Every structure is written in structure tokens, then in C-alpha cells.
Amino acid sequence: MEEEAMNRTEKAALLALLYHQSRRASQPELRQAILDGERLADRLEGADGLFAASPAEDALTRAKADLAGWEAAGLHVLTPLDEEYPAQLFTVHDFPLVLFGRGQVESDFRSAAIVGSRNYSQGGQQYADELAARLVAAQVTVVSGLAKGIDITAHRSVLQAGGRTVAVLGNGLDHAYPAEHPGTQEEIGRTGLLLSQFRPATRPSKQSFPQRNVTMSAYSSVTVIVEAQEASGTRIQARAAIGHARPLVLSEQVVQATSWGKEFAAGSYDVTVAPSPADAAAAVGDILARATRPLSLVP
């Protein structure tokens, strides 16, 4: 019981350092402190320098209240200090320090992100729809971003087939975005998992979506890009996957239509070009078959 209370205090200390300090610690600094096994409550107490301890105590109290409120609302609050924090995230240098979840938290080691353009073609829609159905049949969790176009097509195909899908959001869980998809978001929260690295009340922004793509890359064992144009935001996830040493599967359309697709396909990266959904599903299967379960880097 005492150990559980200490762990909860450490979790609250992390939240306080992130959200309630006048001089907030940087995320790289906190990641390293966690990997080093540093006691975060000590860091919190020392963060105020020559000032009285009361600001640190106040920050910790507010963080504990936040945590209790979020949990009372039915949310999972996952940090690198928690056993249920996704182990695959520890294999990247920029793992998120907090994830808020609604739904069923699972390891999702057998997972593939399906992403692509918001303004998709009929061919892109068919590719995403068939690929998602094939992955469900292979018991692979399908991860996407709940955006218009390819993302929502993949999510809905999985739901229709009775599979598991995870939506990684660029906004807090209190908001349904985009406005056209509240029903799908709600269904994923019931049958799969909604994830966000942003506090529940956070609204979407131009900055939040690229951050979401980086987290989606880290969470997924492989990213499949179905359709994209040169300036598509999907390229952010492609570059993140390369940076995370994650395998990348590109449709022929992506390679033909974008300079970055050509660059990645021609480079010495773990990239597969998949002309058809069947080819993409086979590539994902091969990637998952050769993968090893990630090891936690936290002491």
C-alpha cells in the first residue's frame, strides 16, 4: 500500500512538473530523468530554487486533484511510470510523457497505422477499406488519426469487421474532432481505444496534429501510407517512422506523387512499396513476423 502511494505521488509529481510549475521542466529533461530512475518528487521540491516549498506543494496538490478528476471521468492516465504504459513507446527517443485514454488499453504490439490524405480518391478509399479488413482478419490492431479521408475510412472498416482500432487524436478527449465524426469517435472509445497526449480540454491546433503523427508512429509497429500529395501532413508521419526506425509501407501512388515517397523508397530505409492492399497486408504480416517484443528502457 505504501509503495502504491509512493508511485502515485511520483505520477502526480510528473504531472506537476509538466503542467503546474512556473518554470516547467523540458520534456527531454524529464524523459532522461525517468530513464535514469530519478525521483521526480525530489526534482519538484528543488524546482523552486530559493523560494519557499509551498509553490511546489501547491503544484503537487493541483496535480493530484487533476489526476483524481480525470480518473473519475473514466479516463486512463498513462505515464512511463505505469505498468500499462505501451512498452513500444520506450523504443523511441521522443516517447510521450503522458497519454490520456478512453477505452480498452492493450499492448497493441501487433499494430499497423493506416494513414493518408483527407482529400482521397476512390482508389485510395478502396485501398484503405480492403487493407483494414485484411488486417482485422489477421488480428492486427489498426491505428489511425480519425481525420477525414483515409483515416476515417480505415477506422470504419475495422469497426464494421469487428476488429480493434486505436484513434490517436490531435486534441483532448473532451472534444470530438472533426465535427463530422462524433459517432465514430464514441464507438472507438467503447470498443477500442482513444488516445491523446493532450489534456482532455485541449482543442486542436496546427501544432497538435504533427505531434499526434509522431506519437502514432511510435505507437504502431509499422505505418502504411495509402495516399498522399507532396504537401500532405502524412509526410510528417513518414519522416517520424524513419526517425523511429519503424518500417514504412507506401502505396505506388505515394511513391509516384511525392518527392519524399520516392526518396524513402529509393533509400536504405526499411520501406516496402505495395501496389495493392493485398501486397500491403502481406508486407505488414512479414514485418510483424520478424519483429521482437519491445523491451522497456525504464529501470
PDB file of C-alpha atoms in Angstrom:
ATOM      1  CA  MET A   1       0.000   0.000   0.000  1.00  0.00           C
ATOM      2  CA  GLU A   2       2.871   2.334   0.865  1.00  0.00           C
ATOM      3  CA  GLU A   3       4.597   1.551  -2.438  1.00  0.00           C
ATOM      4  CA  GLU A   4       1.368   2.247  -4.335  1.00  0.00           C
ATOM      5  CA  ALA A   5       1.059   5.637  -2.614  1.00  0.00           C
ATOM      6  CA  MET A   6       4.672   6.472  -3.493  1.00  0.00           C
ATOM      7  CA  ASN A   7       4.094   5.533  -7.132  1.00  0.00           C
ATOM      8  CA  ARG A   8       1.003   7.727  -7.256  1.00  0.00           C
ATOM      9  CA  THR A   9       2.964  10.620  -5.760  1.00  0.00           C
ATOM     10  CA  GLU A  10       5.635  10.169  -8.422  1.00  0.00           C
ATOM     11  CA  LYS A  11       2.969  10.188 -11.129  1.00  0.00           C
ATOM     12  CA  ALA A  12       1.458  13.366  -9.674  1.00  0.00           C
ATOM     13  CA  ALA A  13       4.946  14.895  -9.480  1.00  0.00           C
ATOM     14  CA  LEU A  14       5.408  14.264 -13.209  1.00  0.00           C
ATOM     15  CA  LEU A  15       2.080  15.962 -13.948  1.00  0.00           C
ATOM     16  CA  ALA A  16       3.030  18.879 -11.694  1.00  0.00           C
ATOM     17  CA  LEU A  17       6.365  19.303 -13.458  1.00  0.00           C
ATOM     18  CA  LEU A  18       4.599  19.309 -16.816  1.00  0.00           C
ATOM     19  CA  TYR A  19       1.575  21.450 -16.036  1.00  0.00           C
ATOM     20  CA  HIS A  20       1.819  23.364 -12.766  1.00  0.00           C
ATOM     21  CA  GLN A  21       5.341  24.713 -12.293  1.00  0.00           C
ATOM     22  CA  SER A  22       6.109  28.353 -13.047  1.00  0.00           C
ATOM     23  CA  ARG A  23       9.335  27.071 -14.597  1.00  0.00           C
ATOM     24  CA  ARG A  24       8.305  23.893 -16.313  1.00  0.00           C
ATOM     25  CA  ALA A  25      10.894  21.215 -16.934  1.00  0.00           C
ATOM     26  CA  SER A  26      11.569  20.392 -20.580  1.00  0.00           C
ATOM     27  CA  GLN A  27      10.240  17.119 -21.925  1.00  0.00           C
ATOM     28  CA  PRO A  28      13.702  15.806 -22.963  1.00  0.00           C
ATOM     29  CA  GLU A  29      14.933  16.586 -19.452  1.00  0.00           C
ATOM     30  CA  LEU A  30      12.051  14.691 -17.860  1.00  0.00           C
ATOM     31  CA  ARG A  31      12.454  11.731 -20.213  1.00  0.00           C
ATOM     32  CA  GLN A  32      16.083  11.417 -19.195  1.00  0.00           C
ATOM     33  CA  ALA A  33      15.212  11.741 -15.504  1.00  0.00           C
ATOM     34  CA  ILE A  34      12.740   8.864 -15.847  1.00  0.00           C
ATOM     35  CA  LEU A  35      15.228   6.690 -17.723  1.00  0.00           C
ATOM     36  CA  ASP A  36      17.820   7.431 -15.026  1.00  0.00           C
ATOM     37  CA  GLY A  37      15.393   6.338 -12.322  1.00  0.00           C
ATOM     38  CA  GLU A  38      15.413   9.765 -10.703  1.00  0.00           C
ATOM     39  CA  ARG A  39      12.803  10.505  -8.033  1.00  0.00           C
ATOM     40  CA  LEU A  40      10.604  13.153  -9.628  1.00  0.00           C
ATOM     41  CA  ALA A  41       9.169  14.387  -6.335  1.00  0.00           C
ATOM     42  CA  ASP A  42      12.699  15.473  -5.360  1.00  0.00           C
ATOM     43  CA  ARG A  43      13.039  17.350  -8.617  1.00  0.00           C
ATOM     44  CA  LEU A  44       9.724  19.069  -7.941  1.00  0.00           C
ATOM     45  CA  GLU A  45      10.814  20.162  -4.485  1.00  0.00           C
ATOM     46  CA  GLY A  46      14.016  21.622  -5.882  1.00  0.00           C
ATOM     47  CA  ALA A  47      12.412  23.326  -8.851  1.00  0.00           C
ATOM     48  CA  ASP A  48      11.583  26.492  -6.942  1.00  0.00           C
ATOM     49  CA  GLY A  49      15.175  27.271  -6.039  1.00  0.00           C
ATOM     50  CA  LEU A  50      15.367  29.794  -3.203  1.00  0.00           C
ATOM     51  CA  PHE A  51      11.613  30.165  -2.857  1.00  0.00           C
ATOM     52  CA  ALA A  52       9.564  28.514  -0.149  1.00  0.00           C
ATOM     53  CA  ALA A  53       8.409  24.944  -0.557  1.00  0.00           C
ATOM     54  CA  SER A  54       4.752  25.996  -0.768  1.00  0.00           C
ATOM     55  CA  PRO A  55       4.684  26.551  -4.567  1.00  0.00           C
ATOM     56  CA  ALA A  56       5.957  23.007  -5.088  1.00  0.00           C
ATOM     57  CA  GLU A  57       3.450  21.634  -2.595  1.00  0.00           C
ATOM     58  CA  ASP A  58       0.668  23.563  -4.314  1.00  0.00           C
ATOM     59  CA  ALA A  59       1.712  22.208  -7.711  1.00  0.00           C
ATOM     60  CA  LEU A  60       1.666  18.649  -6.380  1.00  0.00           C
ATOM     61  CA  THR A  61      -1.749  19.143  -4.767  1.00  0.00           C
ATOM     62  CA  ARG A  62      -3.188  20.510  -8.011  1.00  0.00           C
ATOM     63  CA  ALA A  63      -1.693  17.634  -9.992  1.00  0.00           C
ATOM     64  CA  LYS A  64      -3.202  15.064  -7.613  1.00  0.00           C
ATOM     65  CA  ALA A  65      -6.589  16.754  -7.986  1.00  0.00           C
ATOM     66  CA  ASP A  66      -6.237  16.687 -11.786  1.00  0.00           C
ATOM     67  CA  LEU A  67      -5.357  13.000 -11.717  1.00  0.00           C
ATOM     68  CA  ALA A  68      -8.287  12.110  -9.476  1.00  0.00           C
ATOM     69  CA  GLY A  69     -10.675  14.123 -11.636  1.00  0.00           C
ATOM     70  CA  TRP A  70      -9.533  12.549 -14.885  1.00  0.00           C
ATOM     71  CA  GLU A  71      -9.766   9.056 -13.446  1.00  0.00           C
ATOM     72  CA  ALA A  72     -13.221   9.789 -12.009  1.00  0.00           C
ATOM     73  CA  ALA A  73     -14.289  10.760 -15.536  1.00  0.00           C
ATOM     74  CA  GLY A  74     -13.313   7.277 -16.709  1.00  0.00           C
ATOM     75  CA  LEU A  75     -10.021   8.205 -18.373  1.00  0.00           C
ATOM     76  CA  HIS A  76      -6.785   6.246 -18.296  1.00  0.00           C
ATOM     77  CA  VAL A  77      -3.839   8.495 -17.460  1.00  0.00           C
ATOM     78  CA  LEU A  78      -0.773   6.646 -18.729  1.00  0.00           C
ATOM     79  CA  THR A  79       2.773   7.753 -17.953  1.00  0.00           C
ATOM     80  CA  PRO A  80       6.127   5.978 -18.348  1.00  0.00           C
ATOM     81  CA  LEU A  81       5.847   5.215 -14.622  1.00  0.00           C
ATOM     82  CA  ASP A  82       2.779   2.995 -15.177  1.00  0.00           C
ATOM     83  CA  GLU A  83       2.864  -0.721 -15.954  1.00  0.00           C
ATOM     84  CA  GLU A  84       0.165  -0.352 -18.623  1.00  0.00           C
ATOM     85  CA  TYR A  85       2.070   2.387 -20.487  1.00  0.00           C
ATOM     86  CA  PRO A  86       2.646   0.961 -24.008  1.00  0.00           C
ATOM     87  CA  ALA A  87       6.071  -0.702 -23.992  1.00  0.00           C
ATOM     88  CA  GLN A  88       6.733   0.005 -27.682  1.00  0.00           C
ATOM     89  CA  LEU A  89       6.906   3.729 -26.932  1.00  0.00           C
ATOM     90  CA  PHE A  90      10.110   3.203 -24.960  1.00  0.00           C
ATOM     91  CA  THR A  91      11.899   2.226 -28.185  1.00  0.00           C
ATOM     92  CA  VAL A  92      11.791   5.831 -29.456  1.00  0.00           C
ATOM     93  CA  HIS A  93      13.668   8.844 -28.114  1.00  0.00           C
ATOM     94  CA  ASP A  94      10.649  11.157 -28.001  1.00  0.00           C
ATOM     95  CA  PHE A  95       8.137   8.978 -26.150  1.00  0.00           C
ATOM     96  CA  PRO A  96       5.163  10.947 -24.776  1.00  0.00           C
ATOM     97  CA  LEU A  97       5.278  11.645 -21.057  1.00  0.00           C
ATOM     98  CA  VAL A  98       1.501  11.448 -20.650  1.00  0.00           C
ATOM     99  CA  LEU A  99      -1.197   9.711 -22.654  1.00  0.00           C
ATOM    100  CA  PHE A 100      -4.873  10.057 -21.900  1.00  0.00           C
ATOM    101  CA  GLY A 101      -7.009   7.116 -22.954  1.00  0.00           C
ATOM    102  CA  ARG A 102     -10.654   6.176 -23.186  1.00  0.00           C
ATOM    103  CA  GLY A 103     -11.478   2.544 -23.844  1.00  0.00           C
ATOM    104  CA  GLN A 104      -9.548  -0.707 -23.514  1.00  0.00           C
ATOM    105  CA  VAL A 105      -5.786  -0.369 -23.012  1.00  0.00           C
ATOM    106  CA  GLU A 106      -3.904  -3.300 -24.543  1.00  0.00           C
ATOM    107  CA  SER A 107      -0.297  -3.868 -25.584  1.00  0.00           C
ATOM    108  CA  ASP A 108      -1.122  -3.487 -29.323  1.00  0.00           C
ATOM    109  CA  PHE A 109       2.297  -4.825 -30.233  1.00  0.00           C
ATOM    110  CA  ARG A 110       0.688  -6.309 -33.367  1.00  0.00           C
ATOM    111  CA  SER A 111      -0.422  -2.993 -34.802  1.00  0.00           C
ATOM    112  CA  ALA A 112      -0.268  -1.048 -38.034  1.00  0.00           C
ATOM    113  CA  ALA A 113      -1.097   2.587 -38.679  1.00  0.00           C
ATOM    114  CA  ILE A 114      -3.130   3.281 -41.818  1.00  0.00           C
ATOM    115  CA  VAL A 115      -2.945   6.951 -42.778  1.00  0.00           C
ATOM    116  CA  GLY A 116      -3.349   9.137 -45.835  1.00  0.00           C
ATOM    117  CA  SER A 117      -4.888  12.178 -47.430  1.00  0.00           C
ATOM    118  CA  ARG A 118      -8.022  13.897 -46.211  1.00  0.00           C
ATOM    119  CA  ASN A 119      -8.985  14.541 -49.847  1.00  0.00           C
ATOM    120  CA  TYR A 120      -8.785  10.967 -51.040  1.00  0.00           C
ATOM    121  CA  SER A 121      -9.607   9.341 -54.365  1.00  0.00           C
ATOM    122  CA  GLN A 122     -11.980   6.439 -54.866  1.00  0.00           C
ATOM    123  CA  GLY A 123      -8.963   4.201 -55.396  1.00  0.00           C
ATOM    124  CA  GLY A 124      -7.410   5.378 -52.137  1.00  0.00           C
ATOM    125  CA  GLN A 125     -10.646   4.751 -50.283  1.00  0.00           C
ATOM    126  CA  GLN A 126     -10.902   1.226 -51.672  1.00  0.00           C
ATOM    127  CA  TYR A 127      -7.250   0.541 -50.815  1.00  0.00           C
ATOM    128  CA  ALA A 128      -7.719   1.663 -47.190  1.00  0.00           C
ATOM    129  CA  ASP A 129     -11.010  -0.189 -46.819  1.00  0.00           C
ATOM    130  CA  GLU A 130      -9.660  -3.507 -48.093  1.00  0.00           C
ATOM    131  CA  LEU A 131      -6.355  -3.205 -46.239  1.00  0.00           C
ATOM    132  CA  ALA A 132      -8.108  -2.546 -42.928  1.00  0.00           C
ATOM    133  CA  ALA A 133     -10.379  -5.559 -43.437  1.00  0.00           C
ATOM    134  CA  ARG A 134      -7.392  -7.780 -44.234  1.00  0.00           C
ATOM    135  CA  LEU A 135      -5.550  -6.632 -41.120  1.00  0.00           C
ATOM    136  CA  VAL A 136      -8.593  -7.330 -38.951  1.00  0.00           C
ATOM    137  CA  ALA A 137      -8.690 -10.864 -40.369  1.00  0.00           C
ATOM    138  CA  ALA A 138      -5.024 -11.220 -39.369  1.00  0.00           C
ATOM    139  CA  GLN A 139      -5.809  -9.950 -35.825  1.00  0.00           C
ATOM    140  CA  VAL A 140      -3.763  -6.788 -36.265  1.00  0.00           C
ATOM    141  CA  THR A 141      -4.810  -3.631 -34.421  1.00  0.00           C
ATOM    142  CA  VAL A 142      -5.395  -0.779 -36.876  1.00  0.00           C
ATOM    143  CA  VAL A 143      -4.209   2.638 -35.682  1.00  0.00           C
ATOM    144  CA  SER A 144      -5.198   5.918 -37.328  1.00  0.00           C
ATOM    145  CA  GLY A 145      -5.895   9.568 -36.585  1.00  0.00           C
ATOM    146  CA  LEU A 146      -9.695   9.911 -37.011  1.00  0.00           C
ATOM    147  CA  ALA A 147      -9.169  12.567 -39.693  1.00  0.00           C
ATOM    148  CA  LYS A 148     -11.338  12.938 -42.769  1.00  0.00           C
ATOM    149  CA  GLY A 149     -10.484  10.761 -45.747  1.00  0.00           C
ATOM    150  CA  ILE A 150      -8.241   7.720 -45.418  1.00  0.00           C
ATOM    151  CA  ASP A 151      -8.159   7.747 -41.603  1.00  0.00           C
ATOM    152  CA  ILE A 152     -11.905   7.580 -41.057  1.00  0.00           C
ATOM    153  CA  THR A 153     -12.253   5.008 -43.847  1.00  0.00           C
ATOM    154  CA  ALA A 154      -9.784   2.719 -42.066  1.00  0.00           C
ATOM    155  CA  HIS A 155     -11.463   3.141 -38.676  1.00  0.00           C
ATOM    156  CA  ARG A 156     -14.942   2.439 -40.039  1.00  0.00           C
ATOM    157  CA  SER A 157     -13.792  -0.600 -41.985  1.00  0.00           C
ATOM    158  CA  VAL A 158     -12.301  -2.064 -38.805  1.00  0.00           C
ATOM    159  CA  LEU A 159     -15.441  -1.358 -36.786  1.00  0.00           C
ATOM    160  CA  GLN A 160     -17.621  -2.947 -39.454  1.00  0.00           C
ATOM    161  CA  ALA A 161     -15.411  -6.050 -39.438  1.00  0.00           C
ATOM    162  CA  GLY A 162     -15.472  -6.305 -35.644  1.00  0.00           C
ATOM    163  CA  GLY A 163     -11.760  -5.627 -35.165  1.00  0.00           C
ATOM    164  CA  ARG A 164      -9.773  -3.439 -32.800  1.00  0.00           C
ATOM    165  CA  THR A 165      -8.882   0.103 -33.786  1.00  0.00           C
ATOM    166  CA  VAL A 166      -6.998   2.817 -31.902  1.00  0.00           C
ATOM    167  CA  ALA A 167      -7.517   6.504 -32.719  1.00  0.00           C
ATOM    168  CA  VAL A 168      -4.651   8.838 -31.818  1.00  0.00           C
ATOM    169  CA  LEU A 169      -6.098  12.342 -31.576  1.00  0.00           C
ATOM    170  CA  GLY A 170      -4.665  15.798 -32.139  1.00  0.00           C
ATOM    171  CA  ASN A 171      -6.959  17.230 -29.461  1.00  0.00           C
ATOM    172  CA  GLY A 172      -8.103  16.402 -25.948  1.00  0.00           C
ATOM    173  CA  LEU A 173     -10.600  13.632 -25.308  1.00  0.00           C
ATOM    174  CA  ASP A 174     -13.294  16.086 -24.205  1.00  0.00           C
ATOM    175  CA  HIS A 175     -13.675  17.232 -27.818  1.00  0.00           C
ATOM    176  CA  ALA A 176     -14.995  15.410 -30.879  1.00  0.00           C
ATOM    177  CA  TYR A 177     -12.916  16.390 -33.902  1.00  0.00           C
ATOM    178  CA  PRO A 178     -13.599  16.619 -36.736  1.00  0.00           C
ATOM    179  CA  ALA A 179     -17.209  17.519 -36.042  1.00  0.00           C
ATOM    180  CA  GLU A 180     -18.422  15.061 -38.694  1.00  0.00           C
ATOM    181  CA  HIS A 181     -17.190  12.011 -36.778  1.00  0.00           C
ATOM    182  CA  PRO A 182     -18.544  12.134 -33.195  1.00  0.00           C
ATOM    183  CA  GLY A 183     -20.351   8.811 -33.547  1.00  0.00           C
ATOM    184  CA  THR A 184     -17.254   7.019 -34.793  1.00  0.00           C
ATOM    185  CA  GLN A 185     -15.133   8.561 -32.047  1.00  0.00           C
ATOM    186  CA  GLU A 186     -17.646   7.424 -29.433  1.00  0.00           C
ATOM    187  CA  GLU A 187     -17.776   3.890 -30.849  1.00  0.00           C
ATOM    188  CA  ILE A 188     -13.982   3.595 -30.846  1.00  0.00           C
ATOM    189  CA  GLY A 189     -13.969   4.711 -27.214  1.00  0.00           C
ATOM    190  CA  ARG A 190     -16.396   1.880 -26.392  1.00  0.00           C
ATOM    191  CA  THR A 191     -14.884  -0.945 -28.428  1.00  0.00           C
ATOM    192  CA  GLY A 192     -11.260   0.072 -28.983  1.00  0.00           C
ATOM    193  CA  LEU A 193      -9.150   2.910 -27.643  1.00  0.00           C
ATOM    194  CA  LEU A 194      -8.958   6.683 -27.991  1.00  0.00           C
ATOM    195  CA  LEU A 195      -5.528   8.109 -27.166  1.00  0.00           C
ATOM    196  CA  SER A 196      -4.313  11.688 -26.803  1.00  0.00           C
ATOM    197  CA  GLN A 197      -1.115  13.233 -25.484  1.00  0.00           C
ATOM    198  CA  PHE A 198      -3.045  16.438 -24.779  1.00  0.00           C
ATOM    199  CA  ARG A 199      -5.012  17.282 -21.655  1.00  0.00           C
ATOM    200  CA  PRO A 200      -8.735  16.499 -22.085  1.00  0.00           C
ATOM    201  CA  ALA A 201      -9.856  20.117 -22.549  1.00  0.00           C
ATOM    202  CA  THR A 202      -7.236  20.859 -25.247  1.00  0.00           C
ATOM    203  CA  ARG A 203      -8.622  22.000 -28.603  1.00  0.00           C
ATOM    204  CA  PRO A 204      -6.931  21.011 -31.881  1.00  0.00           C
ATOM    205  CA  SER A 205      -4.306  23.310 -33.370  1.00  0.00           C
ATOM    206  CA  LYS A 206      -1.830  23.414 -36.254  1.00  0.00           C
ATOM    207  CA  GLN A 207       0.870  22.332 -33.827  1.00  0.00           C
ATOM    208  CA  SER A 208      -1.044  19.455 -32.252  1.00  0.00           C
ATOM    209  CA  PHE A 209      -1.565  17.377 -35.393  1.00  0.00           C
ATOM    210  CA  PRO A 210       2.138  16.940 -36.261  1.00  0.00           C
ATOM    211  CA  GLN A 211       2.760  15.942 -32.638  1.00  0.00           C
ATOM    212  CA  ARG A 212      -0.082  13.430 -32.932  1.00  0.00           C
ATOM    213  CA  ASN A 213       1.529  11.898 -36.027  1.00  0.00           C
ATOM    214  CA  VAL A 214       4.827  11.402 -34.212  1.00  0.00           C
ATOM    215  CA  THR A 215       3.051   9.602 -31.369  1.00  0.00           C
ATOM    216  CA  MET A 216       1.070   7.474 -33.820  1.00  0.00           C
ATOM    217  CA  SER A 217       4.307   6.386 -35.485  1.00  0.00           C
ATOM    218  CA  ALA A 218       5.817   5.465 -32.120  1.00  0.00           C
ATOM    219  CA  TYR A 219       2.719   3.538 -31.007  1.00  0.00           C
ATOM    220  CA  SER A 220       2.442   1.482 -34.207  1.00  0.00           C
ATOM    221  CA  SER A 221       4.748  -1.338 -35.247  1.00  0.00           C
ATOM    222  CA  VAL A 222       4.536  -0.202 -38.876  1.00  0.00           C
ATOM    223  CA  THR A 223       3.000   2.722 -40.764  1.00  0.00           C
ATOM    224  CA  VAL A 224       1.166   2.252 -44.070  1.00  0.00           C
ATOM    225  CA  ILE A 225       0.596   5.390 -46.141  1.00  0.00           C
ATOM    226  CA  VAL A 226      -2.231   4.761 -48.573  1.00  0.00           C
ATOM    227  CA  GLU A 227      -2.462   8.036 -50.467  1.00  0.00           C
ATOM    228  CA  ALA A 228      -0.741  11.420 -50.198  1.00  0.00           C
ATOM    229  CA  GLN A 229       0.311  14.519 -52.075  1.00  0.00           C
ATOM    230  CA  GLU A 230       3.571  16.435 -51.801  1.00  0.00           C
ATOM    231  CA  ALA A 231       2.486  18.781 -49.005  1.00  0.00           C
ATOM    232  CA  SER A 232       0.327  16.238 -47.183  1.00  0.00           C
ATOM    233  CA  GLY A 233       0.629  16.198 -43.414  1.00  0.00           C
ATOM    234  CA  THR A 234       1.103  12.458 -43.765  1.00  0.00           C
ATOM    235  CA  ARG A 235       4.724  13.102 -44.707  1.00  0.00           C
ATOM    236  CA  ILE A 236       5.308  14.077 -41.066  1.00  0.00           C
ATOM    237  CA  GLN A 237       4.387  10.567 -40.002  1.00  0.00           C
ATOM    238  CA  ALA A 238       6.539   9.090 -42.759  1.00  0.00           C
ATOM    239  CA  ARG A 239       9.567  11.032 -41.528  1.00  0.00           C
ATOM    240  CA  ALA A 240       8.747  10.153 -37.920  1.00  0.00           C
ATOM    241  CA  ALA A 241       8.605   6.452 -38.800  1.00  0.00           C
ATOM    242  CA  ILE A 242      12.010   6.689 -40.481  1.00  0.00           C
ATOM    243  CA  GLY A 243      13.378   8.540 -37.453  1.00  0.00           C
ATOM    244  CA  HIS A 244      11.896   5.925 -35.115  1.00  0.00           C
ATOM    245  CA  ALA A 245      13.421   3.087 -37.166  1.00  0.00           C
ATOM    246  CA  ARG A 246       9.901   1.839 -37.822  1.00  0.00           C
ATOM    247  CA  PRO A 247       9.115   0.009 -41.073  1.00  0.00           C
ATOM    248  CA  LEU A 248       7.172   2.010 -43.625  1.00  0.00           C
ATOM    249  CA  VAL A 249       4.828   0.704 -46.326  1.00  0.00           C
ATOM    250  CA  LEU A 250       3.952   3.055 -49.193  1.00  0.00           C
ATOM    251  CA  SER A 251       1.405   2.615 -51.942  1.00  0.00           C
ATOM    252  CA  GLU A 252       2.598   3.163 -55.504  1.00  0.00           C
ATOM    253  CA  GLN A 253       0.543   6.367 -55.619  1.00  0.00           C
ATOM    254  CA  VAL A 254       2.590   7.865 -52.748  1.00  0.00           C
ATOM    255  CA  VAL A 255       5.881   6.990 -54.432  1.00  0.00           C
ATOM    256  CA  GLN A 256       4.759   8.397 -57.779  1.00  0.00           C
ATOM    257  CA  ALA A 257       3.129  11.582 -56.442  1.00  0.00           C
ATOM    258  CA  THR A 258       5.656  12.768 -53.832  1.00  0.00           C
ATOM    259  CA  SER A 259       9.373  13.503 -53.755  1.00  0.00           C
ATOM    260  CA  TRP A 260       9.606  12.220 -50.170  1.00  0.00           C
ATOM    261  CA  GLY A 261       7.932   8.957 -51.156  1.00  0.00           C
ATOM    262  CA  LYS A 262      10.494   8.488 -53.923  1.00  0.00           C
ATOM    263  CA  GLU A 263      13.306   9.392 -51.517  1.00  0.00           C
ATOM    264  CA  PHE A 264      12.251   6.886 -48.888  1.00  0.00           C
ATOM    265  CA  ALA A 265      11.540   4.108 -51.390  1.00  0.00           C
ATOM    266  CA  ALA A 266      14.953   4.547 -53.038  1.00  0.00           C
ATOM    267  CA  GLY A 267      16.910   4.968 -49.811  1.00  0.00           C
ATOM    268  CA  SER A 268      18.436   2.455 -47.436  1.00  0.00           C
ATOM    269  CA  TYR A 269      15.400   2.519 -45.166  1.00  0.00           C
ATOM    270  CA  ASP A 270      13.014  -0.266 -44.177  1.00  0.00           C
ATOM    271  CA  VAL A 271      10.458   0.732 -46.806  1.00  0.00           C
ATOM    272  CA  THR A 272       8.190  -1.520 -48.844  1.00  0.00           C
ATOM    273  CA  VAL A 273       6.238  -0.350 -51.885  1.00  0.00           C
ATOM    274  CA  ALA A 274       2.870  -2.106 -52.013  1.00  0.00           C
ATOM    275  CA  PRO A 275       0.904  -1.807 -55.281  1.00  0.00           C
ATOM    276  CA  SER A 276      -2.246  -3.350 -53.792  1.00  0.00           C
ATOM    277  CA  PRO A 277      -3.976  -3.772 -50.422  1.00  0.00           C
ATOM    278  CA  ALA A 278      -3.091  -7.467 -50.539  1.00  0.00           C
ATOM    279  CA  ASP A 279       0.576  -6.551 -51.003  1.00  0.00           C
ATOM    280  CA  ALA A 280       0.393  -4.080 -48.114  1.00  0.00           C
ATOM    281  CA  ALA A 281      -1.244  -6.637 -45.818  1.00  0.00           C
ATOM    282  CA  ALA A 282       1.402  -9.203 -46.741  1.00  0.00           C
ATOM    283  CA  ALA A 283       4.156  -6.671 -46.018  1.00  0.00           C
ATOM    284  CA  VAL A 284       2.654  -5.888 -42.612  1.00  0.00           C
ATOM    285  CA  GLY A 285       2.436  -9.613 -41.856  1.00  0.00           C
ATOM    286  CA  ASP A 286       6.100 -10.130 -42.760  1.00  0.00           C
ATOM    287  CA  ILE A 287       7.152  -7.141 -40.641  1.00  0.00           C
ATOM    288  CA  LEU A 288       5.229  -8.342 -37.594  1.00  0.00           C
ATOM    289  CA  ALA A 289       6.551 -11.889 -38.020  1.00  0.00           C
ATOM    290  CA  ARG A 290      10.167 -10.726 -37.843  1.00  0.00           C
ATOM    291  CA  ALA A 291       9.619  -8.203 -35.064  1.00  0.00           C
ATOM    292  CA  THR A 292      10.580  -8.875 -31.459  1.00  0.00           C
ATOM    293  CA  ARG A 293       8.605  -7.648 -28.486  1.00  0.00           C
ATOM    294  CA  PRO A 294       9.967  -4.261 -27.365  1.00  0.00           C
ATOM    295  CA  LEU A 295      11.818  -4.031 -24.077  1.00  0.00           C
ATOM    296  CA  SER A 296      11.134  -1.274 -21.585  1.00  0.00           C
ATOM    297  CA  LEU A 297      14.046   1.109 -21.097  1.00  0.00           C
ATOM    298  CA  VAL A 298      12.785   2.276 -17.725  1.00  0.00           C
ATOM    299  CA  PRO A 299      14.725   0.741 -14.814  1.00  0.00           C
TER     300      PRO A 299
END
